C-alpha cells in the first residue's frame, strides 16, 4: 500500500512545487478551474446563450433614426439576456453615441446580466472600432488601415491601438472587431482600405503592433485601458476573383499559406484573444463550414487558443446564400462542428433554438458546446468582466485629449504619400493664390470613409463641427482671401467645370481634390477601377489653363488616373486620412510637414494590369509583359533627398540556424529634416517554386536632420529565406540570394552544413 502511495504523493508534491515556482502557470490553472466550476453549474440553455451574439438593433425602442440616440427597450433586453441567456451584444443601433450614453447603455445591459440572471454572467459587448472608437462621438479617428500602412511606422500603429483601446474601454466596451488582417491583393475590393495593403510581411508587422497596442505587451486585457482584439476575417476574404465583396476567392493552399496566412499567424503569436471568420468562400468551401480552416489549421497548427465568432449572419448564409446546408439547422450544425464558438446571429434567436434542438437530439455533442463556452468564458474572465462589468468613468478625462489628437495628426501626416512633384511645385508658398476644387475638398466624411459614426460613414451632418475639411484647413493656413473654392464636380456628376476653369485662370495653383465617396463593404462594389470620367474631365479642363495642378487623392483604393497624371505637377495620395486629414494635407501642401508616406500597395496604371510588386519573373520579362504600374509598391517622395551607401552583409555564406546581419548607411542629403522608410527586399534567385522577383523582409522608418547620416542594421534568419514549397510546407533551399536596399544589392548563399 505504502509503496503504491509514494509515487502519487511525489507527483502531487512535484506539481505543487512547480506551480508555486511558476505563478503564471498557477494563475492559468486557477482560471481553468473557475471556468470548469462555472461550466458545470450551467444548463445547456445557459451555455448556448453564451454562444449567441445579437445586435443592439433588436433591443431598442422601435423607430429610431440614425440621428437619434438609441434607447434600450427593457422588455426586449430582458428577453435576450434573461430568457435566451444571450452572452454577447454588438453594434451601435443608430449612430455614434456620446461617451456618457454608451456608459449608460452598457451599465443597463450589465445590470440585467449580473443582477437578473441565475449565474450573473456579464455580457461581452463587441464593436467595430476600425480606425478609432468610430461609434463613440468625438473619438480620436485615425487614418484607415491602408493609410496607417502607408506610414510604415510600427510604433505609431501600436499607439493607434493603445489610444483606440483606451477610448473603446472608456465607452464601457471591451471587445474590438479589429485588426483587419486580410492582405489587400485585389485593388477592386471595397474593403481594401481596411487592410494594411498588399504585402504579408508589412501587414503582419503592423497587425502585430496593433494587437500589442490594444491588448498590452503582456496581453493583460484585464487592465482598465485595454481591450480584447478580434482579428479578422480569417481567411482569404480579401481576394475575391471579381473584386466584389463576399464573393468567391480561388486560392490554392500554397498561395494561401504564402500570402494570406502570415498576418494571422503573427497576431496569434502576439496573443490575440479572438478571431472573426471570412464571410465568403475559398475554392468553393465557405470558411464558416470548414473544419480544416477553423480547427485543423487554426487550432491544431497555428495554436490559436481564443474563441471564434462568425461574421454577420454568416451561419444563416451557409443555407441562404452559399447553399452548402440544406436547412438552417444543418447550417448551425455545420458551423459549430467546424469550429465556430459564437454566432453573430444577429437579429433573432434562431441559432439558439436550433443549436438547442441539435444538442438535445444528440446531433451536436455537449463536449463541443463546453469547449466553445469555455473559450468564451475565459476571455470574459481575463477581461475582468466578472470582477467589474461596468464602465470605468475615470477614463473620461483622457478621452480624445489633446495628446491623442497630436498622435492622430502625426499619423495622418505620415500617411500622406507624395507621388509626383515636378519642378518642386510642392511645397507651396503661403502667399500664393490657390484654387481649391474637386469633390473631396470639402467633406469630412470623404476623409474618413466607412466605419465612421455610422456603418457607411456617409452622414456628413453627424460629423464633428470642430474638425477641418481640406478646404477649411487650407483657408485656415493661408487666409480665406487667398483661397478660391469651386466644387467643379461631385464624385460622379458635373457641378460646374467651366466655373472651376475660370477660377483656375485667376489662381497661382489649382489644388484638385479627387477620389471616392464614402462606402463600406458591399455598397462599395465597383465595376471599373478607373476614376469616374467626370473627375478626369475636371482635371483635364483645369490643366488647359496652364496653371500648375496639384492633385490630392482621397480614396480607399487606387482608382486609375493614367490620363491625368502627366497633366499634374504634383500628386499627393491621402488615402482616407481620418479626422485630422484636412490639416495633415494642408501641412504637407504648404511645407509645414515633410511627407514620408510610402505606398503599401501597387498603384496600377491600367484597370486590367493588376500585377503586384512581388510578382514572378514571368510577369516582368519584356516590354509587353512587365511590372509597369503608375506608382510602385514602397514608393513615396520627400521634400528632401536620401542617399544610400555602404550596403554590407556580415557573411557571404550562411548555414541553417545562422543569422545574417545587413547594414546600410542612409544620409539626408537635402536641406530639410525628413523621415525615410528603409526597405529591405530579398530575392531567392532559383527555387523549386517559381520565386518572386523580390519580397519585403524588413523595414525601418528613420528620422534624419539635414546632412545627418545613420547606419541601419537588420538581421535575417532562416525563416526569412523560406517559402511555401510544393508540398505546402515551409522550405529553405540551398542557393544564392540577393538582398536589396535603396537601389543597392549584395548576394549571399545559403547551404546546409
Ligand atoms: C463585417 C465585419 C464586422 C461585422 C460587425 C460585418 O458585416 O464584415 O467586419 O465586424 O459586420 O459589424
mmCIF file with all atom_site columns, C-alpha atoms in Angstrom, residues 151 409-418 421 424 426-427 572 583-598 636-642 668-676 701-706:
data_model
loop_
_atom_site.group_PDB
_atom_site.id
_atom_site.type_symbol
_atom_site.label_atom_id
_atom_site.label_alt_id
_atom_site.label_comp_id
_atom_site.label_asym_id
_atom_site.label_entity_id
_atom_site.label_seq_id
_atom_site.pdbx_PDB_ins_code
_atom_site.Cartn_x
_atom_site.Cartn_y
_atom_site.Cartn_z
_atom_site.occupancy
_atom_site.B_iso_or_equiv
_atom_site.pdbx_formal_charge
_atom_site.auth_seq_id
_atom_site.auth_comp_id
_atom_site.auth_asym_id
_atom_site.auth_atom_id
_atom_site.pdbx_PDB_model_num
ATOM 1  C CA . UNK A 1 151 ? 3.155  55.424 -42.569 1.00 0.00 ? 151 UNK A CA 1
ATOM 2  C CA . UNK A 1 409 ? -2.270 64.352 -36.667 1.00 0.00 ? 409 UNK A CA 1
ATOM 3  C CA . UNK A 1 410 ? 1.157  62.741 -36.843 1.00 0.00 ? 410 UNK A CA 1
ATOM 4  C CA . UNK A 1 411 ? -0.393 59.536 -38.193 1.00 0.00 ? 411 UNK A CA 1
ATOM 5  C CA . UNK A 1 412 ? -2.365 61.430 -40.832 1.00 0.00 ? 412 UNK A CA 1
ATOM 6  C CA . UNK A 1 413 ? 0.711  63.397 -41.868 1.00 0.00 ? 413 UNK A CA 1
ATOM 7  C CA . UNK A 1 414 ? 2.904  60.328 -42.075 1.00 0.00 ? 414 UNK A CA 1
ATOM 8  C CA . UNK A 1 415 ? 0.268  58.514 -44.121 1.00 0.00 ? 415 UNK A CA 1
ATOM 9  C CA . UNK A 1 416 ? 0.301  61.122 -46.878 1.00 0.00 ? 416 UNK A CA 1
ATOM 10 C CA . UNK A 1 417 ? 2.346  59.864 -49.771 1.00 0.00 ? 417 UNK A CA 1
ATOM 11 C CA . UNK A 1 418 ? 3.870  62.227 -52.294 1.00 0.00 ? 418 UNK A CA 1
ATOM 12 C CA . UNK A 1 421 ? 6.481  66.649 -57.600 1.00 0.00 ? 421 UNK A CA 1
ATOM 13 C CA . UNK A 1 424 ? 9.490  71.195 -56.903 1.00 0.00 ? 424 UNK A CA 1
ATOM 14 C CA . UNK A 1 426 ? 5.446  71.476 -53.722 1.00 0.00 ? 426 UNK A CA 1
ATOM 15 C CA . UNK A 1 427 ? 5.616  72.720 -51.067 1.00 0.00 ? 427 UNK A CA 1
ATOM 16 C CA . UNK A 1 572 ? -0.478 63.587 -53.093 1.00 0.00 ? 572 UNK A CA 1
ATOM 17 C CA . UNK A 1 583 ? -4.817 69.820 -41.507 1.00 0.00 ? 583 UNK A CA 1
ATOM 18 C CA . UNK A 1 584 ? -2.446 66.996 -42.469 1.00 0.00 ? 584 UNK A CA 1
ATOM 19 C CA . UNK A 1 585 ? -2.988 67.596 -46.190 1.00 0.00 ? 585 UNK A CA 1
ATOM 20 C CA . UNK A 1 586 ? -2.634 71.364 -45.734 1.00 0.00 ? 586 UNK A CA 1
ATOM 21 C CA . UNK A 1 587 ? 0.571  70.922 -43.698 1.00 0.00 ? 587 UNK A CA 1
ATOM 22 C CA . UNK A 1 588 ? 2.103  68.799 -46.436 1.00 0.00 ? 588 UNK A CA 1
ATOM 23 C CA . UNK A 1 589 ? 0.946  71.080 -49.267 1.00 0.00 ? 589 UNK A CA 1
ATOM 24 C CA . UNK A 1 590 ? 2.436  74.168 -47.630 1.00 0.00 ? 590 UNK A CA 1
ATOM 25 C CA . UNK A 1 591 ? 5.590  72.556 -46.278 1.00 0.00 ? 591 UNK A CA 1
ATOM 26 C CA . UNK A 1 592 ? 4.833  72.557 -42.553 1.00 0.00 ? 592 UNK A CA 1
ATOM 27 C CA . UNK A 1 593 ? 5.324  68.836 -42.766 1.00 0.00 ? 593 UNK A CA 1
ATOM 28 C CA . UNK A 1 594 ? 7.689  66.904 -44.979 1.00 0.00 ? 594 UNK A CA 1
ATOM 29 C CA . UNK A 1 595 ? 5.818  63.898 -46.423 1.00 0.00 ? 595 UNK A CA 1
ATOM 30 C CA . UNK A 1 596 ? 7.149  60.452 -45.541 1.00 0.00 ? 596 UNK A CA 1
ATOM 31 C CA . UNK A 1 597 ? 4.407  58.021 -46.607 1.00 0.00 ? 597 UNK A CA 1
ATOM 32 C CA . UNK A 1 598 ? 5.233  55.104 -48.909 1.00 0.00 ? 598 UNK A CA 1
ATOM 33 C CA . UNK A 1 636 ? 6.887  57.873 -51.989 1.00 0.00 ? 636 UNK A CA 1
ATOM 34 C CA . UNK A 1 637 ? 8.790  61.136 -52.421 1.00 0.00 ? 637 UNK A CA 1
ATOM 35 C CA . UNK A 1 638 ? 10.025 63.633 -49.870 1.00 0.00 ? 638 UNK A CA 1
ATOM 36 C CA . UNK A 1 639 ? 10.881 67.349 -49.892 1.00 0.00 ? 639 UNK A CA 1
ATOM 37 C CA . UNK A 1 640 ? 14.425 66.290 -49.084 1.00 0.00 ? 640 UNK A CA 1
ATOM 38 C CA . UNK A 1 641 ? 16.624 63.592 -50.641 1.00 0.00 ? 641 UNK A CA 1
ATOM 39 C CA . UNK A 1 642 ? 18.140 60.463 -49.114 1.00 0.00 ? 642 UNK A CA 1
ATOM 40 C CA . UNK A 1 668 ? 19.688 63.076 -45.639 1.00 0.00 ? 668 UNK A CA 1
ATOM 41 C CA . UNK A 1 669 ? 21.399 64.884 -48.488 1.00 0.00 ? 669 UNK A CA 1
ATOM 42 C CA . UNK A 1 670 ? 18.871 67.700 -48.764 1.00 0.00 ? 670 UNK A CA 1
ATOM 43 C CA . UNK A 1 671 ? 18.220 70.762 -46.669 1.00 0.00 ? 671 UNK A CA 1
ATOM 44 C CA . UNK A 1 672 ? 15.094 69.727 -44.769 1.00 0.00 ? 672 UNK A CA 1
ATOM 45 C CA . UNK A 1 673 ? 14.572 67.309 -41.922 1.00 0.00 ? 673 UNK A CA 1
ATOM 46 C CA . UNK A 1 674 ? 12.712 64.242 -43.108 1.00 0.00 ? 674 UNK A CA 1
ATOM 47 C CA . UNK A 1 675 ? 11.799 60.634 -42.470 1.00 0.00 ? 675 UNK A CA 1
ATOM 48 C CA . UNK A 1 676 ? 12.786 57.783 -44.720 1.00 0.00 ? 676 UNK A CA 1
ATOM 49 C CA . UNK A 1 701 ? 11.412 54.336 -40.521 1.00 0.00 ? 701 UNK A CA 1
ATOM 50 C CA . UNK A 1 702 ? 14.228 56.734 -39.624 1.00 0.00 ? 702 UNK A CA 1
ATOM 51 C CA . UNK A 1 703 ? 14.214 60.456 -38.945 1.00 0.00 ? 703 UNK A CA 1
ATOM 52 C CA . UNK A 1 704 ? 17.190 62.366 -40.351 1.00 0.00 ? 704 UNK A CA 1
ATOM 53 C CA . UNK A 1 705 ? 18.157 66.008 -39.984 1.00 0.00 ? 705 UNK A CA 1
ATOM 54 C CA . UNK A 1 706 ? 19.703 67.755 -42.995 1.00 0.00 ? 706 UNK A CA 1
#
